[in-house]
XYZ file of C-alpha atoms in Angstrom:
412
model
C 13.936 -0.459 24.742
C 10.631 0.256 26.538
C 11.421 3.922 27.283
C 9.915 5.232 24.056
C 7.090 2.697 23.739
C 4.202 5.157 24.125
C 5.818 7.831 21.949
C 6.725 5.248 19.318
C 3.168 3.925 19.161
C 1.493 7.339 19.133
C 3.680 9.127 16.583
C 3.969 6.094 14.317
C 0.173 5.708 14.271
C -0.322 9.428 13.547
C 2.341 9.510 10.832
C 1.231 6.298 9.111
C -2.451 7.296 9.215
C -1.835 10.764 7.776
C 0.419 9.341 5.073
C -2.201 6.720 4.184
C -4.952 9.336 3.914
C -2.847 11.813 1.940
C -4.109 10.435 -1.365
C -7.703 11.100 -0.245
C -6.977 14.718 0.678
C -4.937 15.401 -2.447
C -7.575 13.828 -4.683
C -10.254 16.069 -3.164
C -8.077 19.160 -3.681
C -7.273 18.296 -7.300
C -10.898 17.520 -8.136
C -12.271 20.684 -6.518
C -9.636 23.076 -7.918
C -8.996 21.573 -11.360
C -10.974 19.977 -14.159
C -12.247 16.406 -13.966
C -9.776 15.470 -16.729
C -6.839 16.704 -14.630
C -8.256 14.824 -11.655
C -8.357 11.651 -13.761
C -4.698 12.046 -14.721
C -3.774 12.623 -11.080
C -5.609 9.564 -9.719
C -4.000 7.335 -12.349
C -0.566 8.879 -11.743
C -0.860 8.382 -7.994
C -1.825 4.731 -8.489
C 1.175 4.198 -10.781
C 3.462 5.880 -8.237
C 2.108 3.636 -5.442
C 2.919 0.586 -7.573
C 6.401 1.876 -8.380
C 6.980 2.539 -4.670
C 7.494 -1.182 -4.145
C 10.409 -1.236 -6.555
C 11.911 1.403 -4.273
C 11.178 -0.208 -0.894
C 11.723 -3.729 -2.328
C 11.197 -5.935 0.742
C 10.517 -3.043 3.100
C 12.091 -2.505 6.480
C 10.833 -5.646 8.280
C 14.031 -7.610 7.630
C 16.128 -4.561 8.513
C 14.386 -4.002 11.845
C 14.354 -7.683 12.839
C 18.085 -8.082 12.093
C 18.858 -7.936 15.823
C 22.338 -9.408 15.432
C 23.251 -6.758 12.835
C 24.464 -9.387 10.385
C 23.975 -6.784 7.651
C 25.296 -3.279 8.298
C 23.189 -0.121 8.083
C 25.441 0.910 5.203
C 24.363 -2.178 3.238
C 20.684 -1.369 3.742
C 21.186 2.232 2.638
C 23.231 1.225 -0.422
C 20.594 -1.326 -1.412
C 17.880 1.330 -1.042
C 19.828 3.732 -3.260
C 20.006 0.994 -5.916
C 16.301 0.130 -5.673
C 15.243 3.792 -5.784
C 17.350 4.380 -8.913
C 15.799 1.267 -10.478
C 12.354 2.564 -9.498
C 12.878 5.907 -11.231
C 14.306 4.264 -14.360
C 11.286 1.930 -14.555
C 8.930 4.865 -13.960
C 10.553 6.846 -16.756
C 10.457 3.837 -19.073
C 6.795 3.182 -18.260
C 5.864 6.736 -19.264
C 7.773 6.307 -22.527
C 6.136 2.963 -23.308
C 2.652 4.358 -22.587
C 3.421 7.315 -24.920
C 2.174 9.918 -22.457
C 2.147 13.533 -23.607
C 4.461 15.961 -21.768
C 1.777 17.029 -19.260
C 0.761 13.519 -18.217
C 4.391 12.361 -18.329
C 5.429 15.142 -15.920
C 2.656 14.443 -13.411
C 3.248 10.681 -13.405
C 7.029 10.989 -13.112
C 6.971 13.708 -10.420
C 4.615 11.611 -8.285
C 6.936 8.633 -8.800
C 9.793 10.848 -7.588
C 7.696 11.683 -4.508
C 7.165 8.001 -3.788
C 10.864 7.397 -4.472
C 11.699 9.898 -1.743
C 9.270 8.055 0.537
C 11.031 4.782 -0.241
C 14.466 6.273 0.404
C 13.391 7.856 3.700
C 12.023 4.478 4.819
C 15.510 2.963 5.137
C 16.431 5.708 7.613
C 13.149 5.098 9.411
C 14.347 1.501 9.692
C 17.499 2.639 11.505
C 15.404 4.774 13.856
C 12.941 1.908 14.393
C 15.681 -0.585 15.174
C 17.174 1.744 17.804
C 13.819 2.389 19.529
C 13.333 5.844 18.026
C 10.361 4.967 15.829
C 8.565 8.090 17.055
C 11.050 10.192 15.073
C 10.021 8.367 11.902
C 6.366 8.963 12.775
C 7.072 12.626 13.439
C 8.823 12.904 10.072
C 5.855 11.374 8.254
C 3.475 13.641 10.152
C 5.386 16.788 9.199
C 5.721 15.711 5.555
C 2.044 14.783 5.291
C 0.699 17.971 6.859
C 3.032 20.324 4.989
C 2.377 18.451 1.733
C -1.400 18.830 1.971
C -1.273 22.497 2.990
C 1.297 23.442 0.338
C -0.500 21.374 -2.279
C -3.727 23.246 -1.593
C -2.152 26.711 -1.490
C 0.021 26.335 -4.598
C -2.708 24.659 -6.650
C -5.256 27.249 -5.505
C -3.158 30.178 -6.714
C -1.478 28.648 -9.782
C -3.841 25.907 -11.007
C -0.573 24.317 -12.151
C -0.466 20.705 -11.002
C 3.082 20.116 -12.248
C 4.460 23.036 -10.208
C 2.399 21.961 -7.200
C 3.784 18.407 -7.162
C 7.320 19.691 -7.784
C 7.150 21.919 -4.694
C 5.891 18.996 -2.583
C 8.832 16.929 -3.899
C 11.222 19.668 -2.770
C 9.679 19.680 0.724
C 10.263 15.922 1.036
C 13.871 16.374 -0.119
C 14.465 19.081 2.505
C 12.991 17.019 5.360
C 15.038 14.037 4.192
C 18.285 16.042 4.143
C 17.788 18.079 7.312
C 15.899 15.637 9.537
C 15.694 12.008 8.391
C 19.339 11.396 7.484
C 20.855 13.364 10.415
C 18.506 11.626 12.907
C 19.541 8.194 11.647
C 23.205 9.155 11.362
C 23.347 10.131 15.050
C 22.394 6.580 15.970
C 24.356 4.665 13.362
C 27.080 6.917 11.978
C 27.037 4.714 8.874
C 29.437 5.105 5.965
C 28.381 4.020 2.515
C 30.411 0.996 1.431
C 29.817 -1.526 -1.335
C 29.533 -5.110 -0.058
C 28.508 -7.312 -2.965
C 27.943 -10.394 -0.816
C 25.557 -8.647 1.561
C 23.747 -6.880 -1.275
C 23.213 -10.197 -3.056
C 21.817 -11.642 0.171
C 19.422 -8.711 0.663
C 18.071 -8.866 -2.879
C 17.693 -12.651 -2.794
C 16.093 -12.897 0.660
C 13.579 -10.145 -0.041
C 12.547 -11.184 -3.542
C 9.269 -12.958 -2.738
C 8.282 -10.307 -0.187
C 8.775 -7.719 -2.920
C 6.640 -9.688 -5.371
C 3.834 -10.185 -2.846
C 3.803 -6.471 -1.979
C 3.961 -5.480 -5.648
C 1.119 -7.754 -6.736
C -1.000 -6.775 -3.709
C -0.977 -3.161 -4.933
C -1.407 -4.148 -8.570
C -4.572 -6.195 -8.077
C -6.313 -3.394 -6.137
C -5.518 -0.874 -8.875
C -5.652 -3.198 -11.928
C -8.931 -1.664 -13.199
C -7.368 1.813 -13.001
C -4.393 0.740 -15.071
C -6.716 -0.958 -17.558
C -8.785 2.236 -17.887
C -5.678 4.191 -18.936
C -6.004 5.017 -22.635
C -9.341 3.213 -22.957
C -11.662 5.858 -21.504
C -11.566 9.627 -21.056
C -9.506 10.965 -18.137
C -12.717 12.335 -16.604
C -14.074 8.773 -16.289
C -10.779 7.702 -14.736
C -11.414 10.405 -12.121
C -14.936 9.150 -11.446
C -13.717 5.588 -10.957
C -10.985 6.866 -8.631
C -13.592 8.682 -6.550
C -15.943 5.693 -6.149
C -12.963 3.398 -5.484
C -11.678 5.590 -2.626
C -14.314 4.438 -0.074
C -13.241 0.828 -0.703
C -9.740 1.734 0.461
C -11.136 3.389 3.572
C -13.382 0.384 4.316
C -10.405 -2.003 4.031
C -8.270 0.194 6.300
C -11.036 0.510 8.892
C -11.595 -3.240 9.034
C -7.831 -3.889 9.222
C -7.529 -1.510 12.180
C -10.308 -3.421 13.897
C -8.872 -6.931 13.399
C -5.196 -5.988 13.937
C -5.255 -6.577 17.739
C -6.242 -10.217 17.197
C -3.241 -11.122 15.020
C -0.835 -11.651 17.919
C -3.332 -14.069 19.464
C -3.296 -16.043 16.204
C 0.458 -16.558 16.524
C 0.068 -17.613 20.155
C -2.616 -20.201 19.345
C -0.516 -21.614 16.521
C 2.575 -21.914 18.722
C 0.485 -23.736 21.344
C -0.909 -26.075 18.633
C -4.491 -25.100 19.467
C -5.892 -25.897 16.058
C -9.585 -25.679 16.978
C -9.179 -22.312 18.701
C -7.035 -21.057 15.818
C -9.730 -21.859 13.262
C -12.445 -20.488 15.545
C -10.630 -17.147 15.770
C -10.293 -17.017 11.972
C -14.036 -17.666 11.636
C -14.744 -14.997 14.264
C -12.647 -12.410 12.408
C -14.390 -13.259 9.146
C -17.810 -12.805 10.762
C -16.704 -9.490 12.303
C -15.525 -8.351 8.877
C -18.820 -9.340 7.273
C -20.737 -7.501 10.013
C -18.689 -4.329 9.618
C -18.963 -4.685 5.856
C -22.749 -4.807 6.021
C -22.746 -1.620 8.113
C -20.518 0.031 5.484
C -22.831 -1.153 2.691
C -25.896 0.281 4.416
C -24.058 3.566 4.973
C -22.958 3.642 1.330
C -26.498 2.895 0.151
C -28.000 5.716 2.210
C -25.263 8.353 2.192
C -22.415 7.249 -0.075
C -23.208 9.000 -3.333
C -24.588 12.248 -1.799
C -21.510 12.597 0.436
C -19.014 11.813 -2.341
C -20.782 14.189 -4.723
C -20.677 16.937 -2.095
C -17.027 16.381 -1.136
C -15.674 16.145 -4.681
C -18.132 18.499 -6.362
C -19.034 15.892 -9.002
C -22.457 14.439 -9.818
C -22.125 10.699 -9.147
C -25.819 9.790 -9.146
C -25.363 7.269 -11.964
C -22.746 5.302 -10.016
C -24.627 4.218 -6.896
C -24.684 0.544 -7.921
C -20.985 0.743 -8.828
C -20.162 2.058 -5.348
C -22.049 -0.800 -3.678
C -20.347 -3.391 -5.895
C -16.928 -1.927 -5.133
C -17.518 -1.883 -1.367
C -18.696 -5.503 -1.559
C -15.414 -6.290 -3.328
C -13.540 -4.452 -0.553
C -15.228 -6.688 2.030
C -13.986 -9.791 0.198
C -10.530 -8.195 0.030
C -10.607 -7.558 3.787
C -11.497 -11.209 4.443
C -8.588 -12.217 2.212
C -6.282 -10.204 4.472
C -7.430 -12.315 7.436
C -6.559 -15.543 5.624
C -3.286 -13.966 4.546
C -2.455 -13.270 8.188
C -3.323 -16.876 9.037
C -1.081 -18.293 6.292
C 1.716 -15.925 7.285
C 1.358 -17.082 10.893
C 1.771 -20.722 9.846
C 4.766 -19.660 7.739
C 3.321 -20.072 4.256
C 4.512 -17.115 2.172
C 5.386 -18.653 -1.183
C 1.841 -19.880 -1.629
C 0.643 -16.299 -1.144
C 2.887 -15.236 -3.978
C 1.124 -17.874 -6.111
C -2.284 -16.511 -5.042
C -1.331 -12.937 -5.899
C 0.205 -14.007 -9.185
C -2.941 -15.877 -10.252
C -5.155 -12.981 -9.142
C -2.976 -10.499 -11.043
C -3.295 -12.577 -14.197
C -7.074 -12.627 -13.701
C -7.055 -8.836 -13.436
C -4.747 -8.437 -16.406
C -7.083 -10.529 -18.567
C -10.592 -9.558 -17.479
C -10.185 -5.834 -16.747
C -9.470 -4.762 -20.370
C -12.243 -7.037 -21.674
C -14.890 -5.705 -19.289
C -13.826 -2.089 -19.781
C -13.987 -2.512 -23.543
C -17.586 -3.743 -23.283
C -18.930 -1.705 -20.362
C -16.632 1.310 -20.003
C -16.075 2.568 -16.459
C -18.762 0.167 -15.200
C -16.565 -2.631 -16.537
C -13.786 -1.436 -14.213
C -16.230 -1.840 -11.311
C -17.104 -5.387 -12.374
C -13.412 -6.186 -12.833
C -12.565 -4.939 -9.321
C -15.292 -7.115 -7.805
C -14.242 -10.232 -9.743
C -10.577 -9.719 -8.871
C -11.359 -9.395 -5.159
C -13.678 -12.399 -5.037
C -11.156 -14.484 -7.032
C -8.461 -13.688 -4.482
C -10.814 -14.534 -1.612
C -11.743 -17.913 -3.124
C -8.063 -18.767 -3.728
C -7.198 -17.914 -0.129
C -9.963 -20.155 1.205
C -8.867 -23.048 -1.011
C -5.197 -22.795 -0.041
C -5.983 -22.167 3.614
C -8.114 -25.298 3.892
C -5.539 -27.350 1.977
C -2.455 -26.191 3.874
C -3.222 -25.285 7.475
C -4.269 -28.835 8.365
C -1.052 -30.252 6.945
C 1.115 -27.804 8.856
C -0.567 -28.437 12.202
C -0.089 -32.160 11.643
C 3.577 -31.562 10.834
C 4.106 -29.519 14.000
C 2.432 -32.237 16.037
C 4.737 -34.842 14.499
C 1.938 -36.632 12.652
């Protein structure tokens, strides 16, 4: 299983990184080639599609990959993914109906949801590849899809200025790669046949339910202000908020990349019952995050608005304070991720569902109120309050629970 270790790491990192940054590239293309109103529709649609993605992936591939005894067949995982992807598209269609989108907005939202549905469906085949030590093939697939998508998106939108046609062509590319690469690659390793096993399907849906909810709410709280802006402000303002929110995503990703190597050490310290060292490492990671966050804030203060205005071709001079507030919120969000890793290490997952649920309710309540009173600036304030609320909840639960669990493991 070590033969492909280097290739697995390299191609998976490349594929995941490109896929993560696709939204940034596509947003730049849409904003530069189309009107700000169209850009606003796109950024909202992409956020909705990212939320719907978790109906498609449900609990993701972690359970699938860690099922070393193959208690559930590959066929069961594929059948479940077909069900969840169908549910995802039905919910996406229903959401567009409920929101009373016009045909143009409806088409963009739904086609992007289809794109994310294809991503969710491909992921189950990536799981088969991953489990059989061919993760590099999944990374290669994501790399090809990401690169072709960006290039085609740019070319088609440049010559047609038709966003619906552009997204449709990207959807077709993902379908072709899925049919001619993803499925055949997985089928060579598994040779699965689709069969309906109600017992195993029930088990998969039940065991992954709270993971699904945590993943779903984690995406919702980050984008709650965007959803609240929908229908309350002009699409052009939705675009502006999407632009100033983008650096927050990049800051969170950068900090996560930096702290990721320490997570395995957390598990080791917990297993060895080294409580003092465990808490010291958490404190160290928090301080590192704060330090990196301050660097990001200084950079945003000096260069943020000029660079964003240049890249997107939009005058953002009036939103310098908003950018700084949002990046501050992203720093709190990044610290929350550290406490999340700590609670996951000590095997507390249900409590994280409670945290995300409470935070989502906070966002659902305050975002519309603040946007009603302060417009797009209200979305900025809402983002900050949501992030700091989540951070405070994580600290409270971490302090309350980690001590109890260490005592339990020590037999106290």
